[in-house]
XYZ file of N, CA and C in Angstrom:
657
model
N 14.712 -0.956 21.375
C 12.673 -0.929 21.345
C 11.910 -1.068 20.821
N 10.615 -1.843 19.270
C 9.864 -1.267 18.981
C 9.089 -0.873 20.070
N 9.050 1.045 19.361
C 7.040 1.411 19.993
C 6.551 1.676 19.182
N 6.443 1.576 17.748
C 6.007 2.164 16.525
C 5.753 1.369 15.420
N 4.739 0.865 14.485
C 5.207 -0.030 13.559
C 4.638 0.854 12.821
N 4.945 0.737 11.611
C 4.426 1.425 10.557
C 4.257 1.523 8.874
N 3.577 0.402 8.566
C 2.642 0.135 7.359
C 2.407 -0.025 6.184
N 2.711 -0.707 5.445
C 2.936 -0.546 4.017
C 1.404 -0.524 4.023
N 0.484 -0.371 2.938
C -1.043 -1.025 3.037
C -1.102 -1.862 1.737
N -0.268 -1.756 0.369
C -0.956 -2.365 -0.903
C 0.001 -3.876 -0.716
N -0.300 -5.109 -0.889
C 0.923 -5.756 -0.523
C 1.010 -6.450 0.413
N 0.567 -5.091 1.418
C 1.329 -5.536 3.007
C 0.255 -5.721 4.318
N -0.944 -5.007 3.334
C -2.383 -5.390 4.671
C -2.978 -6.148 3.771
N -2.904 -5.185 3.193
C -4.908 -5.519 1.770
C -3.992 -6.279 0.321
N -4.615 -7.442 0.090
C -4.547 -8.496 -1.012
C -4.636 -7.413 -2.178
N -4.293 -6.765 -2.267
C -3.685 -5.389 -3.859
C -5.128 -6.407 -4.361
N -4.434 -7.552 -5.144
C -4.371 -8.583 -6.444
C -5.480 -9.458 -6.611
N -6.154 -8.809 -5.336
C -7.775 -9.489 -5.524
C -9.076 -8.405 -6.550
N -8.486 -7.033 -6.434
C -9.614 -6.256 -6.223
C -8.815 -5.284 -7.986
N -7.631 -5.646 -8.209
C -6.467 -4.714 -9.382
C -6.665 -5.054 -10.403
N -6.412 -6.817 -11.289
C -7.295 -6.939 -12.072
C -8.256 -6.593 -12.460
N -9.729 -6.592 -11.566
C -10.696 -6.331 -11.555
C -11.023 -4.753 -12.314
N -10.035 -4.366 -11.422
C -10.434 -2.556 -11.311
C -9.297 -2.438 -13.152
N -8.302 -2.750 -12.787
C -7.824 -2.308 -14.294
C -8.500 -3.203 -15.593
N -9.327 -4.283 -15.315
C -9.826 -4.127 -16.753
C -11.167 -3.192 -16.853
N -11.747 -3.287 -15.787
C -12.826 -2.233 -15.338
C -12.151 -0.423 -16.552
N -10.918 -0.310 -16.398
C -11.106 1.119 -16.482
C -10.408 1.253 -18.102
N -9.528 0.589 -18.259
C -9.214 -0.071 -19.844
C -9.918 -0.452 -21.293
N -10.856 -1.247 -20.537
C -12.205 -0.844 -21.003
C -13.374 0.666 -21.329
N -12.977 0.803 -20.595
C -13.677 1.913 -20.069
C -12.702 3.186 -21.213
N -10.862 3.054 -21.566
C -10.763 3.179 -22.263
C -10.771 3.098 -23.706
N -10.851 1.641 -23.857
C -11.572 1.056 -25.370
C -13.071 1.843 -25.831
N -13.855 1.968 -24.947
C -15.150 2.615 -24.861
C -14.903 4.362 -25.662
N -13.727 4.440 -25.370
C -13.836 5.851 -26.087
C -13.114 6.066 -26.757
N -12.341 5.073 -27.687
C -11.658 4.013 -28.303
C -9.905 5.201 -28.400
N -9.719 5.005 -26.235
C -8.270 6.021 -25.694
C -7.736 4.258 -26.367
N -7.794 3.043 -26.289
C -6.916 1.914 -25.705
C -7.538 1.057 -27.243
N -6.470 0.188 -27.548
C -6.436 -0.529 -28.195
C -5.972 -1.937 -28.582
N -5.370 -2.254 -27.211
C -4.323 -3.486 -26.836
C -4.974 -4.010 -26.194
N -4.024 -4.982 -25.149
C -4.741 -5.688 -23.941
C -4.361 -5.206 -23.238
N -5.152 -5.482 -21.427
C -4.738 -4.535 -20.358
C -3.127 -5.199 -20.145
N -2.445 -4.355 -19.140
C -1.250 -3.994 -18.808
C -1.096 -4.869 -17.855
N -1.517 -5.781 -17.853
C -1.254 -5.884 -16.575
C -0.690 -6.514 -15.980
N 0.413 -7.076 -16.858
C 1.643 -7.543 -15.995
C 2.735 -6.251 -16.028
N 2.641 -5.598 -16.505
C 2.878 -3.773 -16.961
C 2.661 -3.704 -15.108
N 1.614 -3.570 -14.685
C 1.382 -2.749 -13.404
C 2.037 -3.458 -12.729
N 1.861 -4.866 -12.789
C 2.510 -5.697 -11.808
C 3.966 -5.335 -11.590
N 4.380 -4.986 -12.182
C 5.760 -4.997 -12.284
C 6.271 -4.333 -11.543
N 5.730 -2.911 -11.466
C 5.385 -0.930 -10.770
C 5.059 -1.248 -9.678
N 3.733 -1.581 -9.389
C 3.231 -2.052 -8.134
C 3.684 -1.382 -7.404
N 3.353 -0.524 -6.222
C 4.030 0.080 -5.179
C 4.599 1.969 -5.528
N 4.589 2.521 -6.349
C 5.033 3.304 -7.027
C 3.694 4.379 -6.870
N 3.552 5.615 -6.792
C 2.869 6.395 -6.695
C 2.076 6.064 -8.194
N 0.748 6.711 -8.061
C -0.129 6.286 -9.151
C 0.049 7.656 -10.407
N 0.258 8.675 -9.927
C 0.762 9.262 -11.511
C 1.920 9.389 -12.113
N 2.992 8.086 -11.007
C 4.155 7.747 -12.001
C 3.596 6.232 -12.447
N 2.494 5.918 -11.490
C 1.862 4.833 -13.068
C 0.799 4.955 -14.370
N 0.839 5.950 -14.177
C -0.424 6.335 -15.832
C 1.107 6.557 -16.207
N 1.566 7.312 -15.800
C 2.764 7.820 -16.929
C 3.737 6.483 -18.179
N 3.807 5.447 -16.950
C 4.279 4.355 -17.428
C 3.523 3.419 -18.372
N 2.491 3.505 -18.314
C 0.628 2.553 -18.281
C 0.554 3.331 -19.695
N 0.140 4.788 -19.788
C -0.292 5.485 -20.756
C 0.937 6.965 -21.482
N 2.420 6.307 -21.552
C 3.165 7.379 -22.113
C 2.522 8.236 -23.223
N 1.818 8.151 -23.587
C 1.502 8.778 -25.013
C 0.006 9.735 -25.133
N -0.869 9.346 -24.274
C -2.150 10.129 -23.429
C -1.550 11.512 -23.115
N -1.931 12.030 -22.914
C -2.247 13.267 -22.170
C -2.210 13.590 -20.282
N -1.699 14.605 -19.518
C -1.812 14.436 -18.943
C -3.399 14.752 -18.243
N -4.255 15.452 -19.134
C -5.606 14.847 -18.316
C -6.237 14.333 -18.583
N -5.936 13.218 -19.740
C -6.632 11.767 -20.254
C -6.114 11.411 -18.862
N -4.458 11.208 -18.500
C -3.725 9.506 -17.338
C -4.858 10.494 -16.706
N -5.329 11.668 -15.914
C -5.641 11.926 -15.058
C -7.479 12.112 -14.726
N -8.156 11.531 -16.138
C -9.135 11.076 -16.041
C -9.316 9.320 -15.728
N -8.027 8.818 -16.391
C -8.619 7.473 -15.785
C -7.686 7.145 -14.422
N -7.338 7.889 -13.986
C -6.803 7.750 -12.762
C -8.164 8.242 -12.102
N -9.043 8.802 -12.462
C -10.378 9.013 -11.554
C -11.366 7.706 -11.916
N -11.300 7.779 -12.278
C -11.957 6.395 -12.597
C -11.288 4.971 -12.577
N -10.444 4.769 -12.346
C -9.838 3.809 -11.680
C -10.084 4.014 -10.413
N -9.534 5.257 -9.820
C -9.690 4.688 -8.079
C -11.111 4.551 -7.616
N -12.370 5.490 -8.952
C -14.231 4.842 -8.493
C -13.710 3.521 -8.192
N -13.385 2.806 -9.904
C -14.129 1.276 -9.120
C -12.691 0.430 -8.334
N -11.978 0.699 -7.774
C -11.195 0.251 -6.994
C -12.088 0.739 -5.443
N -12.122 0.966 -5.411
C -13.841 1.668 -4.272
C -14.571 0.392 -4.415
N -14.971 0.366 -5.553
C -16.917 0.269 -4.882
C -16.084 -1.501 -4.908
N -15.582 -1.784 -5.162
C -14.471 -3.362 -5.764
C -14.285 -3.569 -3.991
N -13.665 -2.417 -3.288
C -13.469 -2.975 -2.084
C -15.015 -2.678 -0.934
N -16.035 -2.392 -1.887
C -16.696 -1.671 -0.165
C -17.763 -2.926 -0.873
N -17.904 -3.451 -2.065
C -18.596 -4.726 -2.695
C -17.993 -5.804 -2.029
N -17.299 -5.738 -1.033
C -16.487 -6.824 -0.044
C -15.462 -7.395 -1.470
N -14.984 -7.468 -2.588
C -14.584 -8.563 -3.531
C -12.785 -7.868 -2.959
N -12.428 -8.256 -2.251
C -10.874 -7.484 -2.087
C -11.009 -8.428 -0.315
N -9.601 -8.131 0.098
C -9.455 -8.842 1.254
C -8.309 -8.356 2.107
N -7.632 -9.053 3.576
C -7.225 -8.360 4.631
C -5.812 -9.611 3.665
N -5.025 -9.056 4.338
C -3.937 -10.501 4.531
C -3.963 -11.784 5.864
N -4.392 -12.622 5.833
C -3.517 -13.616 7.045
C -3.382 -13.308 8.173
N -4.393 -13.305 9.218
C -3.786 -12.951 10.459
C -4.120 -11.290 10.796
N -4.160 -10.382 10.053
C -3.920 -8.689 9.786
C -4.497 -8.575 11.285
N -6.266 -8.111 10.776
C -6.894 -7.643 12.078
C -6.243 -9.173 14.256
N -5.734 -10.261 13.564
C -5.047 -10.626 14.938
C -3.923 -9.881 15.257
N -2.874 -10.019 14.516
C -1.365 -8.891 14.907
C -1.796 -7.822 15.072
N -3.017 -7.017 14.250
C -2.724 -5.524 15.271
C -3.159 -5.444 16.134
N -4.518 -6.369 16.634
C -4.863 -6.520 18.272
C -3.981 -6.596 19.391
N -2.964 -7.932 19.073
C -1.369 -7.708 19.278
C -0.788 -7.139 20.240
N -0.335 -5.938 18.668
C 0.526 -4.567 18.836
C -0.322 -4.189 19.769
N -1.488 -3.907 19.509
C -2.299 -2.371 20.817
C -1.951 -2.523 21.820
N -2.725 -4.392 22.134
C -2.024 -4.907 23.486
C -0.889 -4.003 24.580
N -0.396 -4.826 22.973
C 1.623 -4.332 23.721
C 2.008 -2.810 23.647
N 0.931 -2.063 23.541
C 1.315 -0.585 23.567
C 2.096 0.096 22.563
N 2.166 -0.433 21.345
C 2.723 -0.101 20.877
C 2.198 0.319 19.852
N 2.742 1.672 19.249
C 1.592 2.241 18.420
C 1.404 1.915 16.849
N 0.239 1.901 16.274
C 0.520 1.345 14.132
C -0.135 2.573 13.831
N 0.860 2.829 12.454
C 0.383 3.499 11.967
C 0.571 3.015 10.010
N 0.125 3.515 8.780
C -0.294 3.336 7.505
C 0.305 4.480 6.914
N 1.770 3.931 5.899
C 1.934 5.276 5.399
C 1.830 4.376 4.696
N 1.160 5.022 3.105
C 0.991 4.324 1.630
C 0.971 5.072 0.196
N 0.858 4.654 -0.955
C 1.856 5.426 -2.144
C 0.036 5.677 -2.544
N -1.352 4.483 -2.082
C -2.640 5.294 -1.964
C -2.932 5.971 -1.953
N -3.670 6.196 -2.679
C -4.740 7.902 -2.678
C -5.795 7.515 -0.955
N -6.291 8.863 -0.433
C -6.718 8.828 0.376
C -7.927 8.470 0.038
N -9.057 8.744 -0.957
C -10.087 8.231 -0.829
C -10.338 6.544 -1.161
N -8.806 6.194 -1.842
C -8.932 3.864 -1.826
C -9.159 4.502 -0.002
N -7.740 4.134 0.583
C -7.447 4.352 1.936
C -8.534 4.092 2.698
N -9.405 5.125 3.042
C -10.188 5.091 3.561
C -11.203 4.668 3.544
N -11.417 3.925 1.899
C -12.277 2.627 1.637
C -12.104 1.842 2.235
N -10.408 1.240 2.145
C -10.294 -0.053 2.657
C -9.998 0.182 4.477
N -9.467 1.120 4.696
C -9.462 0.857 6.065
C -11.879 1.167 6.757
N -12.114 1.305 6.172
C -13.732 1.753 6.496
C -14.566 0.563 6.479
N -14.193 -0.250 5.172
C -14.791 -1.487 5.345
C -14.703 -2.247 6.443
N -12.697 -2.327 7.098
C -12.353 -3.222 7.851
C -12.011 -2.854 8.879
N -11.887 -1.893 9.223
C -12.143 -1.490 10.627
C -11.138 -0.854 11.056
N -9.789 -1.456 10.295
C -8.322 -0.792 10.659
C -8.197 0.275 11.658
N -9.851 1.122 11.901
C -9.023 2.562 12.969
C -9.258 1.941 14.759
N -9.756 0.371 14.624
C -10.028 -0.123 15.664
C -8.748 -0.377 16.733
N -7.172 -0.430 15.884
C -6.091 -0.307 16.336
C -4.856 0.950 15.410
N -5.502 0.995 14.022
C -4.558 2.435 13.080
C -4.401 3.795 14.071
N -4.001 3.837 13.728
C -4.162 5.537 15.034
C -4.108 6.875 13.351
N -3.581 6.513 12.756
C -3.722 7.677 12.244
C -3.414 7.111 9.691
N -3.825 6.324 9.551
C -2.912 7.051 7.775
C -3.390 7.629 7.009
N -1.652 7.528 6.424
C -1.189 8.420 5.734
C -0.934 8.117 4.428
N -1.418 9.243 3.299
C -1.503 8.620 1.963
C -0.220 9.334 1.389
N 0.251 9.143 0.106
C 0.920 9.899 -0.872
C 1.136 11.509 -0.987
N -0.345 10.819 -1.480
C -1.371 12.784 -1.304
C -0.885 14.263 -0.274
N -0.491 13.482 0.763
C -0.197 15.038 1.643
C 0.917 15.026 1.910
N 2.366 15.040 0.728
C 2.858 15.486 1.047
C 3.337 15.221 -0.340
N 4.088 16.930 -1.132
C 5.061 17.609 -2.560
C 5.669 16.023 -3.341
N 6.325 15.765 -2.741
C 7.509 14.757 -3.352
C 7.363 13.590 -3.792
N 6.111 13.268 -3.368
C 5.427 11.112 -3.418
C 7.383 10.637 -3.489
N 7.531 11.092 -2.610
C 8.487 10.216 -2.116
C 8.092 9.574 -0.419
N 8.616 7.952 -0.637
C 7.584 7.028 0.358
C 8.781 7.531 2.089
N 9.922 7.973 1.435
C 10.769 8.063 3.701
C 10.250 9.813 2.918
N 10.089 9.811 2.668
C 9.811 11.985 3.327
C 8.483 11.643 3.897
N 6.687 10.751 3.517
C 6.035 10.149 3.515
C 6.090 10.214 5.869
N 7.448 8.506 5.410
C 7.084 8.647 6.223
C 8.187 9.707 7.476
N 9.038 10.260 7.329
C 9.214 11.207 7.932
C 9.326 11.993 8.418
N 7.003 11.935 8.058
C 6.158 13.346 8.335
C 5.511 12.380 9.354
N 5.379 11.496 9.596
C 4.935 10.444 10.374
C 5.447 10.778 11.810
N 6.984 10.380 12.275
C 8.153 10.263 13.116
C 7.620 11.621 13.658
N 7.671 12.314 12.627
C 7.956 14.182 13.434
C 6.849 14.664 13.659
N 5.857 14.016 13.224
C 4.131 13.965 14.004
C 3.763 13.794 15.186
N 4.365 12.227 15.151
C 4.188 11.311 16.861
C 5.603 11.256 17.726
N 6.373 11.875 17.198
C 8.730 12.076 17.196
C 8.661 10.480 17.988
N 8.231 9.644 16.922
C 8.694 8.196 16.675
C 10.554 8.186 16.484
N 10.949 7.605 18.014
C 12.493 7.620 18.201
C 12.498 6.276 17.228
N 11.078 5.087 18.498
C 12.554 3.189 17.701
C 11.112 2.801 17.386
N 11.112 2.351 16.099
C 9.883 2.091 15.291
C 10.422 1.316 13.974
N 9.806 0.536 13.216
C 10.236 0.207 12.281
C 8.607 0.154 11.447
N 9.182 0.046 9.654
C 8.868 0.342 9.006
C 8.309 -0.992 8.160
N 7.028 -1.777 7.790
C 7.675 -2.862 7.316
C 6.257 -2.657 6.014
N 7.055 -3.735 5.042
C 6.801 -3.298 3.291
C 6.835 -4.328 2.757
N 6.552 -4.848 1.540
C 6.946 -4.995 0.286
C 7.484 -4.789 -0.333
N 8.142 -3.236 -0.608
C 8.155 -3.122 -1.755
C 9.526 -2.326 -1.506
N 10.933 -2.368 -2.704
C 11.808 -1.354 -2.481
C 11.314 0.295 -1.434
N 10.748 1.004 -1.877
C 10.726 2.223 -1.401
C 9.702 2.015 0.654
N 9.245 0.943 0.821
C 9.327 0.760 2.477
C 11.071 0.356 3.228
N 11.416 -0.078 2.532
C 12.627 -0.482 2.527
C 13.765 0.598 3.189
N 13.553 1.444 1.935
C 14.290 2.690 1.772
C 13.966 4.099 2.804
N 12.595 3.587 3.085
C 11.861 3.949 4.248
C 12.776 4.434 5.219
N 12.478 3.316 5.832
C 12.676 2.909 6.810
C 13.925 2.969 7.093
N 15.171 2.709 6.218
C 16.466 3.681 6.447
C 16.685 4.799 6.429
N 16.226 5.870 5.340
C 16.184 6.983 5.570
C 15.810 7.680 6.534
N 15.093 7.252 7.668
C 14.535 7.539 8.950
C 14.639 7.137 9.801
N 16.712 6.493 9.817
C 16.902 5.308 11.272
C 16.453 4.231 11.721
N 14.777 4.004 10.650
C 14.251 3.337 11.547
C 14.628 2.011 10.326
N 13.769 0.650 11.965
C 14.848 -1.020 11.339
C 12.732 -1.440 9.666
N 13.927 -1.996 9.347
C 13.475 -2.153 7.361
C 12.916 -3.982 8.176
N 11.497 -4.387 7.626
C 11.203 -5.439 7.978
C 10.257 -5.548 5.869
N 10.668 -6.321 5.821
C 10.525 -6.840 4.185
C 9.680 -8.146 4.821
N 8.371 -8.169 3.614
C 7.492 -8.867 3.668
C 6.848 -9.867 2.425
N 7.668 -10.696 1.848
C 7.827 -11.404 0.981
C 6.277 -12.010 0.523
N 5.035 -11.122 -0.056
C 4.111 -11.257 -0.318
C 4.166 -10.999 -1.717
N 3.138 -10.936 -2.218
C 2.672 -11.387 -3.701
C 3.463 -10.349 -4.625
N 3.439 -9.281 -4.699
C 4.527 -8.096 -5.100
C 6.093 -7.687 -5.193
N 6.081 -8.887 -3.908
C 7.767 -8.368 -3.731
C 8.466 -8.740 -4.483
N 9.788 -8.728 -4.162
C 10.500 -8.628 -5.410
C 11.804 -9.293 -4.036
N 12.953 -10.640 -4.741
C 13.393 -10.603 -3.556
C 15.244 -9.933 -3.575
N 15.334 -9.179 -4.638
C 16.516 -8.555 -4.936
C 16.244 -6.897 -4.028
N 14.621 -6.609 -3.817
C 14.349 -5.755 -2.404
C 14.431 -5.818 -1.669
N 14.331 -7.667 -1.384
C 13.618 -7.807 -0.018
C 14.798 -7.770 0.142
N 16.614 -8.375 -0.058
C 17.266 -8.892 -0.105
C 17.939 -7.617 0.752
N 17.361 -5.633 0.406
C 17.859 -5.284 1.309
C 17.225 -4.350 2.750
N 16.571 -5.132 3.537
C 15.512 -5.266 4.340
C 16.779 -5.667 5.507
N 16.600 -5.001 6.416
C 16.648 -5.611 7.957
C 16.600 -7.482 8.792
N 14.396 -7.605 7.621
C 13.843 -8.238 8.005
C 13.643 -8.668 7.569
N 13.413 -10.448 7.238
C 12.116 -10.086 6.109
C 11.036 -11.774 6.549
N 9.928 -11.493 6.635
C 9.271 -11.933 7.347
C 7.782 -12.416 6.098
N 7.730 -13.842 6.572
C 6.243 -14.884 5.428
C 4.814 -14.772 5.708
N 4.970 -13.748 6.822
C 3.643 -13.937 7.441
C 3.666 -13.512 8.369
N 2.817 -12.182 8.522
C 2.495 -11.174 9.382
C 2.264 -11.417 11.094
N 2.215 -12.619 11.331
C 2.316 -13.340 13.029
C 4.021 -13.379 13.388
N 4.519 -13.081 12.605
C 6.129 -13.211 12.624
C 6.491 -11.588 13.211
N 5.542 -11.633 13.514
C 5.960 -9.282 13.995
C 5.559 -9.488 15.191
N 5.025 -10.655 15.595
C 4.218 -10.930 17.275
C 5.890 -11.351 18.083
N 6.791 -12.560 16.756
C 8.304 -12.971 17.547
C 9.117 -11.632 17.927
N 9.157 -10.831 16.818
C 10.136 -9.845 16.606
C 9.776 -8.603 17.332
N 8.013 -8.758 17.796
C 8.169 -7.244 18.389
C 8.707 -8.186 19.936
N 8.253 -8.842 20.126
C 8.236 -9.563 21.962
C 9.807 -10.139 21.979
N 11.042 -10.242 21.015
C 11.772 -10.245 21.453
C 13.013 -8.597 21.501
N 11.123 -7.734 20.912
C 12.444 -6.360 21.565
C 12.892 -5.795 22.539
N 11.263 -6.844 23.620
C 11.145 -5.970 24.511
C 12.219 -6.846 25.416
N 12.143 -7.034 25.218
C 13.414 -8.429 25.649
C 14.598 -8.101 26.419
């Protein structure tokens, strides 16, 4: 029986694409103003690697920049993301609040495990009042390895989870479930890739499908 659900944030609960392009364009405009970038904004490349921790993102997008320059870019990008969230330019996926409410009614504990930074996650949780349903939100910043499997393991240990599932759109979420003996539920949403979803135990196209999955797990 599924007693706990651990959700990814970006591309699973939060429609990151609604603020991603805006924030990334702002960031690379800033780099251009500093004479640190002279080409188009690599939005396509960022979409390809969505879901990995931000330090690795900047290693990929800015391979010729120094560590200090990447850190400064990361900080600026975070500022733009948070401002866009607080301005209401982002959005949750359809039915997020309804599904989380249903899970709470069924006494299923809910957690978030994300490769996003803590301040970014706090902005989303605060703006959309997700803490009404979510027990705790965990950022990859809280562990040293930048490995989502280790992050999920820390949640399991803290809350004594024995029967649960990880819900997410990328391979890191699927592996985090499998590495920790949990059910993996892949979300066929914006950033999902077919070859990654094929490794999940179950695949959903809408979060409301979780209600049926949970219903059958209780029987």
